[in-house]
CSV table of C-alpha atoms in Angstrom, one decimal:
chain,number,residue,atom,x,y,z
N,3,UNK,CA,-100.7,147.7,200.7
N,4,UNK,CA,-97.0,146.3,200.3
N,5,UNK,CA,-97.4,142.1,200.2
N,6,UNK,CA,-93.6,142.2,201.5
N,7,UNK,CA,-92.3,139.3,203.9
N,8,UNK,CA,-89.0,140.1,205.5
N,9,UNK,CA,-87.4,136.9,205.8
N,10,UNK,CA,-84.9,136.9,208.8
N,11,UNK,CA,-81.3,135.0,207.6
N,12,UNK,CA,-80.5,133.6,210.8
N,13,UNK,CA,-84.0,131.6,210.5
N,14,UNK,CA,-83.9,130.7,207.3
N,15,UNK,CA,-80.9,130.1,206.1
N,16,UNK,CA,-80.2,126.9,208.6
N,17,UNK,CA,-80.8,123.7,207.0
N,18,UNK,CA,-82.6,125.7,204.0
N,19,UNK,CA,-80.2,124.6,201.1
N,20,UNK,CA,-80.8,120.4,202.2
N,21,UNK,CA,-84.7,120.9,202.6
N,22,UNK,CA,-84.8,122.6,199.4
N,23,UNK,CA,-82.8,120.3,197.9
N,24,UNK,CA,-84.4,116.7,199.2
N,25,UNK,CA,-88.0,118.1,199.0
N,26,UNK,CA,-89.9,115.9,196.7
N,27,UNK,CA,-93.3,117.2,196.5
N,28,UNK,CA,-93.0,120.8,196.4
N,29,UNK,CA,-93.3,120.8,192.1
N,30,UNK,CA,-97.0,118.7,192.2
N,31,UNK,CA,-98.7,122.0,191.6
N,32,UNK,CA,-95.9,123.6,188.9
N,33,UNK,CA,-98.5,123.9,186.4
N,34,UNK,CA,-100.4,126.0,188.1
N,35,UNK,CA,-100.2,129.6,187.1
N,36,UNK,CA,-103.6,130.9,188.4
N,37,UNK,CA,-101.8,132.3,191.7
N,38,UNK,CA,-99.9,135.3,192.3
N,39,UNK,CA,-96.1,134.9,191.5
N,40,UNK,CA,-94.2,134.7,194.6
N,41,UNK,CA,-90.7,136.5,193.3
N,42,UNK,CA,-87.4,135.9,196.1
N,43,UNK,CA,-85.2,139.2,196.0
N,44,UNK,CA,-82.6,140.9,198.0
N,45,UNK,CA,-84.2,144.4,199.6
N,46,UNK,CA,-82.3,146.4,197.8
N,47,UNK,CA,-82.8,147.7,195.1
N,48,UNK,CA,-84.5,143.6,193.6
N,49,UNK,CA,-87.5,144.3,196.0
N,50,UNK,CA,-87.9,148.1,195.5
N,51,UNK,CA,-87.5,147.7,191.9
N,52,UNK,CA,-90.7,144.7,192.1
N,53,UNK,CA,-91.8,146.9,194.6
N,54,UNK,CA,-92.5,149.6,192.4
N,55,UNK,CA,-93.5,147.0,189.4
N,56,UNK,CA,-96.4,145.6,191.9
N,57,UNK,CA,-97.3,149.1,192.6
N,58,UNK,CA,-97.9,151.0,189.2
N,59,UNK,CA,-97.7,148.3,186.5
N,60,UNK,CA,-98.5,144.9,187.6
N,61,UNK,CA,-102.2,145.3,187.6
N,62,UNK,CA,-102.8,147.3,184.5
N,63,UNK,CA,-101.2,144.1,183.1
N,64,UNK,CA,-102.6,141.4,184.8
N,65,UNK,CA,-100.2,140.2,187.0
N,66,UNK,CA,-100.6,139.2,190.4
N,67,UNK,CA,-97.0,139.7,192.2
N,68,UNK,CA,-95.9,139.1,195.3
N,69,UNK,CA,-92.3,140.0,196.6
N,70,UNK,CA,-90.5,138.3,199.7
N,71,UNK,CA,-87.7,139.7,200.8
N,72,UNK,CA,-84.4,137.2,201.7
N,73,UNK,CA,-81.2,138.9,203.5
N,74,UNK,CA,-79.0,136.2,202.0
N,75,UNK,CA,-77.7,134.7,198.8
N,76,UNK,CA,-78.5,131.1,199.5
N,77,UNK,CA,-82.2,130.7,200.5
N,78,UNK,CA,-83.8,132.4,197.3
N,79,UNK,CA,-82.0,129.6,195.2
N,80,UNK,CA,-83.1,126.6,197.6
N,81,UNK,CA,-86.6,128.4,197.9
N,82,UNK,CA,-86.8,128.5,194.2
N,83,UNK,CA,-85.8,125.2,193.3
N,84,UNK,CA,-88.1,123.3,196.1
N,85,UNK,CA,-91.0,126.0,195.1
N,86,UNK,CA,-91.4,127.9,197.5
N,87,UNK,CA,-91.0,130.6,195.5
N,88,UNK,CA,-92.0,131.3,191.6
N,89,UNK,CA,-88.8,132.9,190.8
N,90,UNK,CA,-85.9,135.0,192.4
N,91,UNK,CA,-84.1,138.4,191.7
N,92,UNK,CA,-81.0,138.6,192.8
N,93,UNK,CA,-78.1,137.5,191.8
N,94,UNK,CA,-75.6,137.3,188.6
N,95,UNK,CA,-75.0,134.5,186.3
N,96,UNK,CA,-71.5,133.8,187.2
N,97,UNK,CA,-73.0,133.1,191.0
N,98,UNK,CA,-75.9,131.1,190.0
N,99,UNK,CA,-73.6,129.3,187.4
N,100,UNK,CA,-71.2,128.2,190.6
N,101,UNK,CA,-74.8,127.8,192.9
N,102,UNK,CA,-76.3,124.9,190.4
N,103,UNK,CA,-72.9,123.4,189.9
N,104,UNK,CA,-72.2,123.3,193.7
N,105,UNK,CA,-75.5,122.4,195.1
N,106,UNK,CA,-76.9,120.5,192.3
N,107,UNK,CA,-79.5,122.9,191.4
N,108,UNK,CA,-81.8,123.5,188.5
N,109,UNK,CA,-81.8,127.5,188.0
N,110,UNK,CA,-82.1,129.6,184.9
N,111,UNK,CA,-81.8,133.2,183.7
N,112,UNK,CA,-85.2,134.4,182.2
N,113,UNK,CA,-83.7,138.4,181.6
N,114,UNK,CA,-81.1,140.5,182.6
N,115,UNK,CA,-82.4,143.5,184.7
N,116,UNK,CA,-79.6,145.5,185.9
N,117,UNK,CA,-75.7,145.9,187.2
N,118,UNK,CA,-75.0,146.8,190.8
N,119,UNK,CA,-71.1,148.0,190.3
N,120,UNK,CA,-69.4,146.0,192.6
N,121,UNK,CA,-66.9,149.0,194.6
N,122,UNK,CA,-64.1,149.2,197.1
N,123,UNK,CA,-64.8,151.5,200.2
N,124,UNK,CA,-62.7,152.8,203.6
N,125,UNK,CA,-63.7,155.2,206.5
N,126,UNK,CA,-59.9,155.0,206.9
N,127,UNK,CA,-58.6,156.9,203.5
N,128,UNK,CA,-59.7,158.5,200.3
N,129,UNK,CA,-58.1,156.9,197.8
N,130,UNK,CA,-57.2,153.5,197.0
N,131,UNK,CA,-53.1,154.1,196.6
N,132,UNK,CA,-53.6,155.4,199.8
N,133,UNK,CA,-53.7,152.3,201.7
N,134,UNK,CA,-51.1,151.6,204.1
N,135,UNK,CA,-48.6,148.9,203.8
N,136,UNK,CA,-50.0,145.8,205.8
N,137,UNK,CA,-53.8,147.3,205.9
N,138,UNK,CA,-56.6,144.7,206.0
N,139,UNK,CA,-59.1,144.4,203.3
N,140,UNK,CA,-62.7,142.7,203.8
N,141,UNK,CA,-63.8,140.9,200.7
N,142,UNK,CA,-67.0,138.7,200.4
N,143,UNK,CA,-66.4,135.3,200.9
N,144,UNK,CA,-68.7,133.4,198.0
N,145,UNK,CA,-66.9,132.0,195.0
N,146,UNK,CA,-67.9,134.6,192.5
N,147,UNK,CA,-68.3,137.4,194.5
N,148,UNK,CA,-64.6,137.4,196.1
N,149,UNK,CA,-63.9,136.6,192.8
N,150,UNK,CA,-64.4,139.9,191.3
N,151,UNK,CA,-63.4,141.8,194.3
N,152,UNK,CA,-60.3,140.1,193.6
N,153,UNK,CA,-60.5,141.1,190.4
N,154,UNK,CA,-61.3,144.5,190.9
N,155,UNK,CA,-58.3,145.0,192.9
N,156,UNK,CA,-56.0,143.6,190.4
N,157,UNK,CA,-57.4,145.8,187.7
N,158,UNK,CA,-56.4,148.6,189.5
N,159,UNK,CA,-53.2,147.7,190.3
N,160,UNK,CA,-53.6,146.9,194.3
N,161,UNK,CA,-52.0,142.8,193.2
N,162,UNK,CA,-51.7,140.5,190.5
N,163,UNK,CA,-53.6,137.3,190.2
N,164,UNK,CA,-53.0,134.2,188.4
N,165,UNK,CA,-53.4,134.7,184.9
N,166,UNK,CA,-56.6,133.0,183.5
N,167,UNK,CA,-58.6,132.9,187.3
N,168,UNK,CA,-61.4,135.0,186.5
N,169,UNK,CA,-64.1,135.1,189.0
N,170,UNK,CA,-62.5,131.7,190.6
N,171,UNK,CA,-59.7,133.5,192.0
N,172,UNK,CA,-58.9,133.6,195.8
N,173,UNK,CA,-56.4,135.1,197.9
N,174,UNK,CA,-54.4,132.1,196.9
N,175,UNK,CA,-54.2,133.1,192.8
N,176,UNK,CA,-52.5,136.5,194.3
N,177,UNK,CA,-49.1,136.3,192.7
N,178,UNK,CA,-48.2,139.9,193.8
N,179,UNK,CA,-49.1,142.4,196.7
N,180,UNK,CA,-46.8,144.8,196.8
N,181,UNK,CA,-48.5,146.6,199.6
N,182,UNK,CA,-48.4,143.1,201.4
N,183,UNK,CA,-52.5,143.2,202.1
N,184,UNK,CA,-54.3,141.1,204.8
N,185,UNK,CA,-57.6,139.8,203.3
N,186,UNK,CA,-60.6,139.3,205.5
N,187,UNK,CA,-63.3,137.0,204.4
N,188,UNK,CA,-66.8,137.5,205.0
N,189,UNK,CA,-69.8,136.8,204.4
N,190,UNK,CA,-71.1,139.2,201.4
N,191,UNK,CA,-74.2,141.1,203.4
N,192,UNK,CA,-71.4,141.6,206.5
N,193,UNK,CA,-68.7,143.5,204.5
N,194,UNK,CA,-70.3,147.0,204.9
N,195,UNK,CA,-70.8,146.8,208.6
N,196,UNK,CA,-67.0,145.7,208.7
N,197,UNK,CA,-65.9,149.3,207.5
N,198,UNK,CA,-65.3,150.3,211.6
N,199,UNK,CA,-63.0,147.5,211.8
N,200,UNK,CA,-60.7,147.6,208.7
N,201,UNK,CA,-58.7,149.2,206.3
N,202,UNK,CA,-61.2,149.2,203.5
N,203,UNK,CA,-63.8,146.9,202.0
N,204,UNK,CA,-65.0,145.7,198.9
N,205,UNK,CA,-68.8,145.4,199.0
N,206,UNK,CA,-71.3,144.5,196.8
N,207,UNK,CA,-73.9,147.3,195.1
N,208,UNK,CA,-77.0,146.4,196.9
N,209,UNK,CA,-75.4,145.9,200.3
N,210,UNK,CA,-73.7,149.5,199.7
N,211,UNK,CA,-77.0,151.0,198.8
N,212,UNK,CA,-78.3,149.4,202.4
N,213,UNK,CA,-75.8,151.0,204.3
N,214,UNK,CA,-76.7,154.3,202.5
N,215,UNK,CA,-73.1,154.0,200.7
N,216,UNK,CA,-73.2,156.1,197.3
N,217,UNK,CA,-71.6,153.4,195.1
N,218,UNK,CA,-71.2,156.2,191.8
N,219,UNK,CA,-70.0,159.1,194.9
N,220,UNK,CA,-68.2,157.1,197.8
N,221,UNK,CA,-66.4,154.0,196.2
N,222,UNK,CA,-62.7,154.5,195.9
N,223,UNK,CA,-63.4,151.4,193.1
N,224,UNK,CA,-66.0,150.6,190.9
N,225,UNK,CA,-66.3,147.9,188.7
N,226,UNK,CA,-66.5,148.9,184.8
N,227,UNK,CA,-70.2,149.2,183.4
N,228,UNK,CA,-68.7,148.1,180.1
N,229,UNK,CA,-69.0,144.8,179.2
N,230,UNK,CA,-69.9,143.4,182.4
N,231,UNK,CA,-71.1,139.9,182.6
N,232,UNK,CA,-72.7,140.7,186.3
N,233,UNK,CA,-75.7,141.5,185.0
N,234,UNK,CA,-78.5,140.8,188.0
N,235,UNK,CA,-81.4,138.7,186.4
N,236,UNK,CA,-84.6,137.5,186.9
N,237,UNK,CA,-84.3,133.7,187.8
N,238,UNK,CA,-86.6,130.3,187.7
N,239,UNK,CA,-86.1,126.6,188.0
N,240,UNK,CA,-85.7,125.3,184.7
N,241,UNK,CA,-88.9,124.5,182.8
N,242,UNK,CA,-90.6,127.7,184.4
N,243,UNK,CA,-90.1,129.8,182.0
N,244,UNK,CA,-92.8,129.5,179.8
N,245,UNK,CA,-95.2,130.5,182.9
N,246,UNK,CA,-97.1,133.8,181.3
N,247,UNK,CA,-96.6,134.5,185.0
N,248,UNK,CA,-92.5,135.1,184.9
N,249,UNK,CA,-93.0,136.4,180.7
N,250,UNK,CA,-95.1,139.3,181.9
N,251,UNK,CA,-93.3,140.2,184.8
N,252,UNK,CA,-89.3,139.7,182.5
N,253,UNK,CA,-91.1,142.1,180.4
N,254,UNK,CA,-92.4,144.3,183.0
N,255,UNK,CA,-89.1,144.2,184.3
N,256,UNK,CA,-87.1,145.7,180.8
N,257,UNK,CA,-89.7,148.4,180.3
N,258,UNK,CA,-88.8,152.1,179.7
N,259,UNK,CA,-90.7,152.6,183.2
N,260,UNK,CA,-88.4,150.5,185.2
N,261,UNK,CA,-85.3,152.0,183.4
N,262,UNK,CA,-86.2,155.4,184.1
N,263,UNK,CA,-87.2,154.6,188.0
N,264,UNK,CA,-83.7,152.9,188.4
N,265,UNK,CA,-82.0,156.3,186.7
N,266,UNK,CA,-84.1,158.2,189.2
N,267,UNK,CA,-83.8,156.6,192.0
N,268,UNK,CA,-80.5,155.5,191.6
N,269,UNK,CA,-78.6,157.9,190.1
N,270,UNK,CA,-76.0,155.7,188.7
N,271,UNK,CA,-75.5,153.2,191.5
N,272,UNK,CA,-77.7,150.8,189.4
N,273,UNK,CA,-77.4,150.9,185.7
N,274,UNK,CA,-80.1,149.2,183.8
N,275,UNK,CA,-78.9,146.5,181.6
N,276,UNK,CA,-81.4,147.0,178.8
């Protein structure tokens, strides 16, 4: 049987970042590594892909793992860094660069797993340079993440942004927008769900993949696979990562089995980054 928690948002993620930060006792057992390790992932594709590690090549290698599923990009971090979790799979390393900065936070990369191509999409039109002068474009509304949908829009010619931004940028770094775009900022997991009310948005891989979007088929953008720092990787707090625990599961995790399930399964929507 699937040990899978859904973990409602709207409970969670209330008050989660200051009780994960202020908890004091939650690291008195870190030593411990005789329990199952309790990995925090987005459903799709982090849990499916631990999903299918749990179910055909956890045991063979002795490794107890447990997934809990979070619908947000805050409360895997918090849950991670108070303990409540072992590690989390999720997120890229520009985001949990700007996540420890921000919130004070001790997280680190143990191994890139895979990319999630970042892609515009509109029920409106079929083509990018067929956007309307005026239209309104959803973008996620975290640091990074609006970042590169910035980004993405500027490399394909939709505006220019201020020259050295990088992920940083916001609609204030747009220098030129020559089809005079409205940007509407939202939360990351809301921008697919917004396609009935605007022009286009840009949405992230797994929340495409939810809203049974074909990232490789259906984007009318797609972030470059090439030298791509926005890997997703397996996370812990720092001084985890010696745990055998998180060692057998990273290389679980970057085994020819997993690559071939993501090819499968996937079909280009995910491409493995090993």
């Amino acid at each position: 049987m699937r040990n899978t928690a859904k973990i409602a948002t709207a409970v969670l993620a209330t008050g989660a970042l200051t009780l994960g930060l202020t908890a004091c006792g939650a690291d008195d057992d870190a030593s411990d590594t005789s329990g199952p390790l309790i990995v925090a992932a987005s459903p799709v594709p982090h849990a499916e892909i631990l999903t299918f590690v749990k179910d055909n090549l956890a045991e063979k290698a002795g490794l107890d793992l447990e997934v809990k599923e979070f619908t947000d990009y805050v409360t895997p971090n918090t849950a991670t860094e108070d303990g409540s979790v072992g590690a989390n799979f999720f997120q890229t390393q520009p985001y949990l660069d700007d996540f420890n900065k921000k919130n004070g936070t001790h997280i680190v990369s143990v191994v890139d797993v895979h990319l999630e191509p970042l892609g515009l999409y509109s029920n409106k039109v079929d083509k990018a340079d067929a956007l309307k002068n005026g239209a309104t474009v959803a973008i996620p509304n975290d640091t990074v993440n609006e970042g590169r949908a910035l980004q993405l829009l500027a490399a394909n010619g939709l505006i220019t942004l201020k020259d050295g931004v990088g992920t940083a940028a916001t609609p204030a770094d747009i220098t030129k927008n020559p089809k005079d775009l409205t940007f509407k900022e939202l939360e990351a997991a809301q921008t697919p769900r917004s396609l009935e009310d605007v022009d286009a948005a840009v949405v992230n891989g797994n929340y495409a993949i939810e809203a049974d979007l074909k990232p490789a088929e259906d984007a009318l953008l797609l972030e470059a696979a090439k030298d791509n720092p926005n890997n997703n990787l397996l996370a812990v707090k720092e001084g985890k990562e010696d745990d055998p625990r998180v060692k057998k599961l990273a290389e679980l995790l970057t085994s020819p089995e997993v690559k071939k399930f993501i090819e499968d399964k996937y079909a280009g929507s995910v491409l493995a980054s090993f």
